[in-house]
GROMACS .gro file of C-alpha atoms in nm:
model
  476
    1MET     CA    1   0.006  -0.033  -0.062
    2THR     CA    2   0.118   0.423  -0.132
    3ILE     CA    3   0.199   0.618   0.172
    4SER     CA    4  -0.097   0.830  -0.036
    5LYS     CA    5  -0.388   0.617   0.003
    6ARG     CA    6  -0.177   0.548   0.420
    7ILE     CA    7  -0.259   0.906   0.493
    8GLN     CA    8  -0.599   0.886   0.256
    9ILE     CA    9  -0.710   0.596   0.507
   10ILE     CA   10  -0.579   0.863   0.800
   11LEU     CA   11  -0.786   1.122   0.659
   12ALA     CA   12  -1.083   0.913   0.664
   13ALA     CA   13  -1.145   0.764   0.938
   14PRO     CA   14  -1.154   1.097   1.156
   15LEU     CA   15  -1.405   1.237   0.837
   16LEU     CA   16  -1.651   0.918   0.865
   17ALA     CA   17  -1.643   1.002   1.248
   18LEU     CA   18  -1.678   1.287   1.279
   19LEU     CA   19  -1.995   1.212   0.948
   20LEU     CA   20  -2.157   0.981   1.129
   21ALA     CA   21  -2.108   1.229   1.478
   22MET     CA   22  -2.280   1.463   1.256
   23ALA     CA   23  -2.541   1.249   1.131
   24ALA     CA   24  -2.653   1.128   1.437
   25LEU     CA   25  -2.687   1.451   1.543
   26LEU     CA   26  -2.920   1.572   1.249
   27THR     CA   27  -3.117   1.174   1.317
   28GLN     CA   28  -3.115   1.351   1.673
   29SER     CA   29  -3.227   1.715   1.519
   30TRP     CA   30  -3.474   1.581   1.262
   31ASN     CA   31  -3.679   1.345   1.554
   32GLY     CA   32  -3.678   1.625   1.746
   33LEU     CA   33  -3.873   1.787   1.498
   34GLN     CA   34  -4.072   1.560   1.410
   35ARG     CA   35  -4.146   1.512   1.744
   36THR     CA   36  -4.292   1.880   1.722
   37ASP     CA   37  -4.459   1.860   1.461
   38ALA     CA   38  -4.601   1.584   1.552
   39ILE     CA   39  -4.658   1.806   1.948
   40LEU     CA   40  -4.842   2.069   1.687
   41HIS     CA   41  -5.093   1.883   1.602
   42GLU     CA   42  -5.146   1.748   1.961
   43VAL     CA   43  -5.202   2.099   2.065
   44ALA     CA   44  -5.447   2.238   1.744
   45ALA     CA   45  -5.607   1.914   1.858
   46ALA     CA   46  -5.625   1.987   2.261
   47ALA     CA   47  -5.736   2.376   2.073
   48ALA     CA   48  -5.970   2.229   1.935
   49GLY     CA   49  -6.098   1.965   2.215
   50GLY     CA   50  -6.110   2.249   2.461
   51ARG     CA   51  -6.391   2.498   2.217
   52LEU     CA   52  -6.622   2.151   2.222
   53VAL     CA   53  -6.565   2.107   2.579
   54HIS     CA   54  -6.608   2.455   2.622
   55GLU     CA   55  -6.938   2.388   2.411
   56LEU     CA   56  -7.036   2.098   2.573
   57GLN     CA   57  -7.034   2.266   2.893
   58ALA     CA   58  -7.258   2.515   2.763
   59GLU     CA   59  -7.478   2.280   2.593
   60ARG     CA   60  -7.485   2.105   2.929
   61SER     CA   61  -7.576   2.412   3.144
   62LEU     CA   62  -7.882   2.448   2.873
   63SER     CA   63  -7.987   2.105   2.936
   64ASN     CA   64  -7.924   2.095   3.302
   65LEU     CA   65  -8.168   2.453   3.289
   66ARG     CA   66  -8.420   2.222   3.101
   67LEU     CA   67  -8.424   1.974   3.359
   68VAL     CA   68  -8.453   2.302   3.641
   69THR     CA   69  -8.745   2.471   3.471
   70GLY     CA   70  -8.949   2.188   3.268
   71THR     CA   71  -8.876   2.420   2.989
   72ALA     CA   72  -8.667   2.420   2.660
   73PRO     CA   73  -8.449   2.746   2.769
   74ALA     CA   74  -8.419   3.000   2.449
   75GLY     CA   75  -8.063   2.898   2.191
   76LEU     CA   76  -8.045   2.524   2.360
   77ASP     CA   77  -8.037   2.442   1.957
   78ASP     CA   78  -7.815   2.706   1.817
   79GLN     CA   79  -7.615   2.532   2.068
   80ARG     CA   80  -7.646   2.202   2.050
   81ALA     CA   81  -7.575   2.299   1.654
   82GLY     CA   82  -7.252   2.512   1.784
   83VAL     CA   83  -7.178   2.176   1.931
   84ASP     CA   84  -7.193   1.962   1.628
   85ALA     CA   85  -7.000   2.244   1.449
   86ALA     CA   86  -6.714   2.219   1.765
   87VAL     CA   87  -6.717   1.801   1.672
   88GLN     CA   88  -6.621   1.901   1.324
   89ALA     CA   89  -6.362   2.125   1.361
   90TYR     CA   90  -6.193   1.844   1.624
   91ARG     CA   91  -6.241   1.559   1.434
   92ALA     CA   92  -6.046   1.811   1.135
   93ALA     CA   93  -5.770   1.891   1.377
   94VAL     CA   94  -5.697   1.588   1.505
   95ALA     CA   95  -5.678   1.441   1.161
   96GLU     CA   96  -5.329   1.520   1.162
   97ALA     CA   97  -5.288   1.412   1.556
   98PRO     CA   98  -5.122   1.038   1.671
   99PRO     CA   99  -5.486   0.828   1.691
  100HIS     CA  100  -5.427   0.735   2.048
  101ILE     CA  101  -5.479   1.133   2.169
  102SER     CA  102  -5.873   1.154   1.980
  103ALA     CA  103  -5.988   0.797   2.039
  104GLY     CA  104  -6.124   0.837   2.361
  105VAL     CA  105  -6.308   1.157   2.297
  106LEU     CA  106  -6.433   0.982   1.936
  107GLY     CA  107  -6.597   0.729   2.116
  108ALA     CA  108  -6.775   0.929   2.370
  109LEU     CA  109  -6.933   1.139   2.133
  110GLU     CA  110  -7.116   0.844   1.983
  111GLY     CA  111  -7.313   0.817   2.222
  112LEU     CA  112  -7.329   1.254   2.251
  113PRO     CA  113  -7.746   1.169   1.997
  114ALA     CA  114  -7.850   0.915   2.315
  115LEU     CA  115  -7.826   1.155   2.588
  116ARG     CA  116  -7.949   1.424   2.391
  117ALA     CA  117  -8.245   1.277   2.336
  118ALA     CA  118  -8.237   1.177   2.679
  119VAL     CA  119  -8.327   1.500   2.827
  120ASP     CA  120  -8.552   1.607   2.559
  121ALA     CA  121  -8.782   1.333   2.706
  122ASP     CA  122  -8.680   1.470   3.035
  123GLY     CA  123  -8.649   1.134   3.128
  124LEU     CA  124  -8.314   1.213   3.353
  125THR     CA  125  -8.193   1.369   3.619
  126THR     CA  126  -7.952   1.642   3.696
  127GLU     CA  127  -7.720   1.341   3.839
  128THR     CA  128  -7.739   1.140   3.530
  129LEU     CA  129  -7.753   1.458   3.255
  130LEU     CA  130  -7.407   1.557   3.430
  131ALA     CA  131  -7.224   1.205   3.449
  132GLY     CA  132  -7.361   1.151   3.050
  133TYR     CA  133  -7.148   1.492   2.942
  134ASP     CA  134  -6.899   1.409   3.243
  135GLY     CA  135  -6.804   1.133   3.027
  136ILE     CA  136  -6.752   1.280   2.670
  137ILE     CA  137  -6.589   1.599   2.871
  138GLU     CA  138  -6.411   1.361   3.088
  139ALA     CA  139  -6.258   1.111   2.756
  140GLU     CA  140  -6.127   1.545   2.620
  141LEU     CA  141  -5.960   1.565   2.972
  142ALA     CA  142  -5.775   1.234   2.998
  143SER     CA  143  -5.638   1.352   2.667
  144LEU     CA  144  -5.536   1.631   2.715
  145GLU     CA  145  -5.317   1.467   3.023
  146GLU     CA  146  -5.093   1.309   2.715
  147VAL     CA  147  -5.110   1.557   2.537
  148ALA     CA  148  -4.939   1.703   2.760
  149ILE     CA  149  -4.662   1.432   2.843
  150ASP     CA  150  -4.569   1.487   2.509
  151ALA     CA  151  -4.477   1.837   2.599
  152ALA     CA  152  -4.373   1.826   2.949
  153GLN     CA  153  -4.067   1.632   2.710
  154GLU     CA  154  -4.056   1.890   2.468
  155GLY     CA  155  -3.905   2.150   2.647
  156HIS     CA  156  -4.021   2.291   2.989
  157THR     CA  157  -4.192   2.662   2.817
  158LEU     CA  158  -4.443   2.431   2.622
  159GLY     CA  159  -4.436   2.186   2.888
  160ALA     CA  160  -4.535   2.492   3.122
  161ALA     CA  161  -4.746   2.617   2.918
  162PHE     CA  162  -4.936   2.321   2.837
  163ARG     CA  163  -4.963   2.309   3.170
  164ALA     CA  164  -5.170   2.629   3.245
  165TYR     CA  165  -5.408   2.546   2.913
  166ASP     CA  166  -5.452   2.185   3.143
  167ALA     CA  167  -5.520   2.321   3.451
  168ALA     CA  168  -5.781   2.629   3.325
  169VAL     CA  169  -5.938   2.322   3.098
  170ILE     CA  170  -6.001   2.087   3.444
  171GLY     CA  171  -6.047   2.417   3.672
  172LYS     CA  172  -6.364   2.543   3.360
  173GLU     CA  173  -6.477   2.205   3.398
  174LEU     CA  174  -6.528   2.193   3.781
  175ALA     CA  175  -6.716   2.587   3.771
  176ALA     CA  176  -6.903   2.377   3.485
  177GLU     CA  177  -7.004   2.137   3.743
  178GLU     CA  178  -7.029   2.429   3.965
  179ARG     CA  179  -7.295   2.625   3.855
  180ALA     CA  180  -7.534   2.351   3.717
  181VAL     CA  181  -7.502   2.161   4.064
  182THR     CA  182  -7.571   2.466   4.280
  183LEU     CA  183  -7.918   2.573   3.962
  184ALA     CA  184  -7.972   2.208   4.019
  185SER     CA  185  -8.022   2.357   4.413
  186LEU     CA  186  -8.106   2.677   4.375
  187ALA     CA  187  -8.387   2.592   4.217
  188ASN     CA  188  -8.567   2.353   4.496
  189GLY     CA  189  -8.485   2.678   4.682
  190GLY     CA  190  -8.124   2.612   4.832
  191LEU     CA  191  -7.833   2.402   4.857
  192ALA     CA  192  -7.963   2.111   5.088
  193PRO     CA  193  -7.667   1.988   5.265
  194GLU     CA  194  -7.540   1.685   5.024
  195ALA     CA  195  -7.539   1.979   4.724
  196PHE     CA  196  -7.317   2.135   4.941
  197ALA     CA  197  -7.081   1.903   5.027
  198THR     CA  198  -7.041   1.845   4.632
  199VAL     CA  199  -7.020   2.196   4.605
  200SER     CA  200  -6.735   2.245   4.849
  201ARG     CA  201  -6.580   1.883   4.693
  202LEU     CA  202  -6.610   2.131   4.328
  203GLN     CA  203  -6.480   2.418   4.418
  204GLY     CA  204  -6.202   2.243   4.640
  205GLY     CA  205  -6.077   2.071   4.314
  206GLU     CA  206  -6.111   2.326   4.154
  207ALA     CA  207  -5.915   2.585   4.342
  208ALA     CA  208  -5.695   2.268   4.355
  209ALA     CA  209  -5.706   2.306   3.923
  210PHE     CA  210  -5.573   2.649   3.924
  211ALA     CA  211  -5.291   2.635   4.178
  212PHE     CA  212  -5.030   2.628   3.926
  213LEU     CA  213  -5.175   2.921   3.774
  214ASP     CA  214  -5.114   3.047   4.086
  215HIS     CA  215  -4.794   2.991   4.170
  216THR     CA  216  -4.647   3.012   3.844
  217LYS     CA  217  -4.352   3.174   3.713
  218GLU     CA  218  -4.407   3.234   3.382
  219PRO     CA  219  -4.430   3.573   3.298
  220ALA     CA  220  -4.663   3.537   3.010
  221ILE     CA  221  -4.934   3.296   3.157
  222SER     CA  222  -4.867   3.521   3.553
  223GLU     CA  223  -5.019   3.787   3.326
  224VAL     CA  224  -5.343   3.668   3.218
  225TRP     CA  225  -5.450   3.501   3.535
  226THR     CA  226  -5.398   3.764   3.720
  227ALA     CA  227  -5.611   3.951   3.513
  228PHE     CA  228  -5.905   3.684   3.490
  229LEU     CA  229  -5.875   3.705   3.890
  230ALA     CA  230  -5.980   4.127   3.906
  231SER     CA  231  -6.204   4.072   3.620
  232PRO     CA  232  -6.564   4.136   3.726
  233GLU     CA  233  -6.660   3.736   3.634
  234HIS     CA  234  -6.497   3.628   3.873
  235ARG     CA  235  -6.506   3.867   4.119
  236ALA     CA  236  -6.933   3.845   4.170
  237VAL     CA  237  -6.882   3.418   4.120
  238VAL     CA  238  -6.675   3.514   4.449
  239GLU     CA  239  -6.924   3.765   4.603
  240LEU     CA  240  -7.198   3.441   4.531
  241ARG     CA  241  -7.009   3.170   4.651
  242ALA     CA  242  -6.967   3.354   4.982
  243ALA     CA  243  -7.374   3.475   5.000
  244ILE     CA  244  -7.431   3.094   4.909
  245THR     CA  245  -7.199   2.963   5.165
  246ALA     CA  246  -7.332   3.197   5.449
  247GLY     CA  247  -7.687   3.075   5.413
  248GLY     CA  248  -7.822   3.318   5.119
  249ALA     CA  249  -8.046   3.153   4.843
  250PRO     CA  250  -7.993   3.408   4.538
  251PRO     CA  251  -8.176   3.377   4.217
  252MET     CA  252  -8.143   3.069   4.101
  253GLU     CA  253  -8.129   3.337   3.735
  254VAL     CA  254  -7.855   3.573   3.896
  255TRP     CA  255  -7.610   3.262   3.901
  256TYR     CA  256  -7.647   3.107   3.618
  257GLU     CA  257  -7.577   3.401   3.460
  258ALA     CA  258  -7.353   3.521   3.701
  259ALA     CA  259  -7.162   3.163   3.624
  260SER     CA  260  -7.213   3.181   3.282
  261ARG     CA  261  -7.026   3.512   3.241
  262ARG     CA  262  -6.738   3.392   3.434
  263ALA     CA  263  -6.709   3.052   3.218
  264GLU     CA  264  -6.699   3.287   2.937
  265ALA     CA  265  -6.365   3.423   3.067
  266LEU     CA  266  -6.213   3.113   3.209
  267HIS     CA  267  -6.286   3.052   2.816
  268ASN     CA  268  -6.089   3.337   2.708
  269LEU     CA  269  -5.846   3.225   2.972
  270GLU     CA  270  -5.798   2.904   2.823
  271GLU     CA  271  -5.787   3.082   2.442
  272ALA     CA  272  -5.554   3.269   2.532
  273LEU     CA  273  -5.297   3.013   2.684
  274ALA     CA  274  -5.405   2.758   2.451
  275ARG     CA  275  -5.243   3.090   2.186
  276GLN     CA  276  -4.907   3.118   2.465
  277VAL     CA  277  -4.862   2.710   2.451
  278ASP     CA  278  -4.904   2.708   2.005
  279ALA     CA  279  -4.692   3.001   2.049
  280ALA     CA  280  -4.392   2.788   2.196
  281ALA     CA  281  -4.511   2.471   1.992
  282GLN     CA  282  -4.464   2.686   1.714
  283ALA     CA  283  -4.104   2.870   1.895
  284ALA     CA  284  -4.025   2.472   1.986
  285ALA     CA  285  -4.009   2.396   1.586
  286SER     CA  286  -3.867   2.726   1.463
  287ALA     CA  287  -3.605   2.638   1.706
  288HIS     CA  288  -3.562   2.258   1.555
  289ARG     CA  289  -3.574   2.354   1.211
  290ARG     CA  290  -3.249   2.579   1.325
  291THR     CA  291  -3.086   2.358   1.519
  292LEU     CA  292  -3.106   2.101   1.165
  293GLY     CA  293  -3.021   2.343   0.998
  294LEU     CA  294  -2.726   2.435   1.177
  295LEU     CA  295  -2.610   2.124   1.145
  296ALA     CA  296  -2.705   2.084   0.763
  297LEU     CA  297  -2.495   2.446   0.768
  298ILE     CA  298  -2.216   2.303   0.953
  299LEU     CA  299  -2.255   1.930   0.811
  300SER     CA  300  -2.183   2.119   0.440
  301ALA     CA  301  -1.904   2.376   0.558
  302THR     CA  302  -1.725   2.019   0.749
  303LEU     CA  303  -1.743   1.883   0.447
  304MET     CA  304  -1.642   2.144   0.210
  305GLY     CA  305  -1.368   2.229   0.433
  306VAL     CA  306  -1.285   1.824   0.474
  307VAL     CA  307  -1.230   1.822   0.065
  308ALA     CA  308  -1.008   2.115   0.057
  309LEU     CA  309  -0.855   1.968   0.325
  310GLY     CA  310  -0.834   1.624   0.131
  311ILE     CA  311  -0.692   1.877  -0.162
  312ARG     CA  312  -0.458   2.066  -0.041
  313VAL     CA  313  -0.320   1.729   0.158
  314ALA     CA  314  -0.323   1.603  -0.216
  315ARG     CA  315  -0.117   1.848  -0.321
  316SER     CA  316   0.101   1.909  -0.004
  317ILE     CA  317   0.173   1.611  -0.005
  318THR     CA  318   0.031   1.293  -0.170
  319GLN     CA  319   0.079   1.495  -0.490
  320PRO     CA  320   0.508   1.568  -0.413
  321MET     CA  321   0.490   1.189  -0.327
  322ALA     CA  322   0.405   1.080  -0.615
  323GLU     CA  323   0.606   1.265  -0.775
  324LEU     CA  324   0.957   1.214  -0.535
  325THR     CA  325   0.832   0.851  -0.649
  326ASP     CA  326   0.793   0.923  -0.991
  327GLY     CA  327   1.144   1.064  -0.995
  328MET     CA  328   1.282   0.757  -0.794
  329GLY     CA  329   1.128   0.542  -1.068
  330ARG     CA  330   1.285   0.764  -1.319
  331LEU     CA  331   1.617   0.799  -1.137
  332ALA     CA  332   1.610   0.416  -1.124
  333ALA     CA  333   1.567   0.320  -1.437
  334GLY     CA  334   1.856   0.559  -1.567
  335ASP     CA  335   1.709   0.889  -1.680
  336THR     CA  336   1.914   1.169  -1.496
  337ALA     CA  337   1.742   1.387  -1.662
  338VAL     CA  338   1.451   1.431  -1.481
  339ALA     CA  339   1.310   1.741  -1.232
  340ILE     CA  340   1.323   1.707  -0.826
  341ASP     CA  341   1.068   1.942  -0.753
  342HIS     CA  342   0.983   2.099  -0.353
  343MET     CA  343   1.349   2.092  -0.294
  344GLU     CA  344   1.288   2.436  -0.121
  345ARG     CA  345   1.006   2.258   0.159
  346ARG     CA  346   1.053   2.286   0.514
  347ASP     CA  347   0.978   1.935   0.575
  348GLU     CA  348   0.994   1.542   0.568
  349LEU     CA  349   0.984   1.564   0.161
  350GLY     CA  350   1.196   1.889   0.116
  351VAL     CA  351   1.531   1.667   0.294
  352MET     CA  352   1.375   1.350   0.052
  353SER     CA  353   1.406   1.592  -0.271
  354ARG     CA  354   1.689   1.668  -0.158
  355ALA     CA  355   1.875   1.380  -0.061
  356LEU     CA  356   1.679   1.266  -0.431
  357ALA     CA  357   1.794   1.579  -0.621
  358HIS     CA  358   2.218   1.503  -0.481
  359PHE     CA  359   2.159   1.096  -0.515
  360ARG     CA  360   2.107   1.231  -0.942
  361ASP     CA  361   2.386   1.477  -0.918
  362ILE     CA  362   2.568   1.162  -0.793
  363LEU     CA  363   2.488   0.961  -1.061
  364VAL     CA  364   2.612   1.291  -1.310
  365ALA     CA  365   2.880   1.313  -1.205
  366LYS     CA  366   2.912   0.918  -1.224
  367ARG     CA  367   2.797   0.934  -1.506
  368LYS     CA  368   3.111   1.188  -1.612
  369ALA     CA  369   3.324   1.064  -1.450
  370ASP     CA  370   3.288   0.703  -1.636
  371ALA     CA  371   3.253   0.861  -1.931
  372GLU     CA  372   3.583   1.043  -1.850
  373LEU     CA  373   3.716   0.727  -1.765
  374ALA     CA  374   3.634   0.561  -2.100
  375GLN     CA  375   3.783   0.809  -2.291
  376ALA     CA  376   4.091   0.782  -2.126
  377GLU     CA  377   4.163   0.460  -2.162
  378ALA     CA  378   4.110   0.452  -2.497
  379ARG     CA  379   4.298   0.656  -2.510
  380ALA     CA  380   4.566   0.457  -2.292
  381LEU     CA  381   4.508   0.191  -2.531
  382GLU     CA  382   4.522   0.386  -2.889
  383GLU     CA  383   4.843   0.500  -2.745
  384ARG     CA  384   5.024   0.152  -2.572
  385GLN     CA  385   4.801   0.031  -2.948
  386ALA     CA  386   5.100   0.326  -3.137
  387ALA     CA  387   5.359   0.183  -2.909
  388GLU     CA  388   5.247  -0.224  -2.920
  389ALA     CA  389   5.302  -0.076  -3.334
  390ARG     CA  390   5.644   0.172  -3.251
  391ALA     CA  391   5.786  -0.159  -3.146
  392LEU     CA  392   5.652  -0.402  -3.339
  393ALA     CA  393   5.785  -0.214  -3.631
  394SER     CA  394   6.135  -0.166  -3.457
  395GLU     CA  395   6.184  -0.558  -3.314
  396ARG     CA  396   6.092  -0.606  -3.734
  397ALA     CA  397   6.380  -0.375  -3.806
  398LEU     CA  398   6.591  -0.486  -3.496
  399VAL     CA  399   6.506  -0.854  -3.715
  400ALA     CA  400   6.552  -0.783  -4.046
  401GLY     CA  401   6.842  -0.597  -3.996
  402SER     CA  402   6.975  -0.859  -3.789
  403ILE     CA  403   6.852  -1.079  -3.997
  404GLY     CA  404   6.942  -0.902  -4.396
  405ALA     CA  405   7.294  -0.806  -4.231
  406ALA     CA  406   7.388  -1.171  -4.104
  407ILE     CA  407   7.220  -1.324  -4.494
  408GLY     CA  408   7.486  -1.015  -4.671
  409ARG     CA  409   7.775  -1.125  -4.467
  410LEU     CA  410   7.640  -1.498  -4.560
  411ALA     CA  411   7.633  -1.346  -4.995
  412GLU     CA  412   7.991  -1.263  -4.899
  413GLY     CA  413   8.118  -1.584  -4.790
  414VAL     CA  414   8.217  -1.464  -4.427
  415LEU     CA  415   8.034  -1.822  -4.290
  416THR     CA  416   8.175  -1.711  -3.932
  417HIS     CA  417   7.868  -1.479  -3.940
  418ARG     CA  418   7.639  -1.534  -3.622
  419LEU     CA  419   7.289  -1.346  -3.539
  420SER     CA  420   7.321  -1.182  -3.187
  421GLY     CA  421   7.173  -1.233  -2.862
  422ASP     CA  422   7.026  -0.828  -2.857
  423LEU     CA  423   6.668  -0.988  -3.082
  424PRO     CA  424   6.350  -0.984  -2.917
  425ASP     CA  425   6.296  -1.291  -2.758
  426ALA     CA  426   6.007  -1.440  -2.980
  427TYR     CA  427   6.342  -1.475  -3.247
  428LEU     CA  428   6.596  -1.609  -3.045
  429GLN     CA  429   6.462  -1.931  -3.134
  430LEU     CA  430   6.480  -1.798  -3.478
  431ALA     CA  431   6.871  -1.646  -3.438
  432ALA     CA  432   6.912  -2.029  -3.257
  433ASP     CA  433   6.816  -2.177  -3.601
  434PHE     CA  434   7.000  -1.944  -3.781
  435ASN     CA  435   7.324  -1.999  -3.660
  436GLY     CA  436   7.295  -2.293  -3.527
  437ALA     CA  437   7.205  -2.382  -3.940
  438MET     CA  438   7.566  -2.103  -4.025
  439ASP     CA  439   7.780  -2.351  -3.786
  440ARG     CA  440   7.615  -2.632  -3.932
  441VAL     CA  441   7.728  -2.442  -4.326
  442SER     CA  442   8.018  -2.326  -4.170
  443GLY     CA  443   8.077  -2.706  -4.045
  444VAL     CA  444   8.000  -2.819  -4.468
  445MET     CA  445   8.223  -2.540  -4.558
  446ALA     CA  446   8.537  -2.616  -4.368
  447ALA     CA  447   8.497  -3.004  -4.483
  448ILE     CA  448   8.445  -2.933  -4.828
  449ALA     CA  449   8.776  -2.681  -4.823
  450GLU     CA  450   8.958  -3.006  -4.648
  451LEU     CA  451   8.797  -3.198  -4.836
  452THR     CA  452   8.941  -2.949  -5.205
  453ARG     CA  453   9.273  -2.941  -5.030
  454THR     CA  454   9.269  -3.307  -4.988
  455LEU     CA  455   9.181  -3.292  -5.344
  456HIS     CA  456   9.479  -2.983  -5.409
  457GLY     CA  457   9.679  -3.224  -5.219
  458SER     CA  458   9.643  -3.512  -5.441
  459ALA     CA  459   9.598  -3.372  -5.831
  460GLU     CA  460   9.942  -3.195  -5.727
  461GLU     CA  461  10.082  -3.481  -5.697
  462LEU     CA  462   9.890  -3.669  -5.982
  463SER     CA  463  10.079  -3.402  -6.154
  464ARG     CA  464  10.396  -3.449  -6.032
  465ALA     CA  465  10.455  -3.745  -6.103
  466SER     CA  466  10.263  -3.740  -6.488
  467ASP     CA  467  10.574  -3.480  -6.463
  468ASP     CA  468  10.833  -3.724  -6.341
  469LEU     CA  469  10.669  -4.016  -6.642
  470SER     CA  470  10.676  -3.829  -6.863
  471ARG     CA  471  11.051  -3.681  -6.816
  472ARG     CA  472  11.128  -4.082  -6.771
  473THR     CA  473  10.942  -4.172  -7.077
  474GLU     CA  474  11.147  -3.863  -7.263
  475GLN     CA  475  11.516  -3.977  -7.158
  476GLN     CA  476  11.373  -4.350  -7.221
   0.00000   0.00000   0.00000
């Protein structure tokens, strides 16, 4: 594996870890956004549910008034139409919310037509009437509790706002039940001990529900709650409660009107708190969107930075390494014309580049020295060959001269001339052979000369003998 590959792997490991961490953060933020969007739908469903409860409470109050007076009050049919419209709005609101939020309420609403028919037939008591409407309203209150849990998990601000809204809805329901029970008791001349105990329980439950609003630290919630407590609608009911507790029995119409105006004021409080819940939910969703956008921006910037870092690393490390590797390969192949870059760097690559350039210079110098040595050897060879040629020529001249002189002397008849021992070693054998041959020739010539002398002596003797014979002949 090349160093460039190793560097890429080393860079890829933290990059992968960073991407995984960013992906986890993005996933967490995306899940938070999805959860907040779901809570937005739950909040919308809760607000629609609160309005439905308000309309049901008004219908319940008018239906109870019918039971108390025996005459259908004006506006009951219009109120029922208002409830039906609220039911349609609720169904539309819960269509985007999780099913478990609305399942109980929608199921309870199935019994509303039968409850209305029983009211019209005068077949109910106040207790059964309240129980019938309570089944629907309590289903919505249970739904609000589930939404409150989800809202609290999303954040303190949203959780506090929805808890205040939930408290207002619960307190308003208890106040509405108080209105119905007190109305029925006043119609019968005053609160019996049992009814008084029920009203006291309802007032205590209302106070417990509103305790969260009494002690909240959220300025916006505290502001609307303080305004409600100071409202004339609330003060009027407080005064009537005190009178009833003291044993008084105000006219039921006075109580009904005062309690209804307070219920409307509580509904306005609910709406104000619902708007705060929606604003808190929207703020939470916006925060998640901003976080998601920021994380996406950071991830994009990180990726761009990593890409830029990778390019920089490729340019500053991997590319020079590749160039150095190529230069080494070309030098190993004998290419001394290769250009060596990055020698000005002060890091390890600069050291390697300078070392490679030094190696190239050494190789170039060696080649130059080898060429000069080859030239010197060629010149030496030429000079040696010339010297050898001259020596051979001199030797040949010497040999030719010596042999020529010997042959000349031989031609002159000098058989005593011999080749001297100053001939080159290669010709010593020739000289020895020549000298030996001359020795034999000299011996032969000496023998011939001796024979000649002998023959000459014999001839002279024959001549003398012939002369003597002639003389004798003449003398005879």
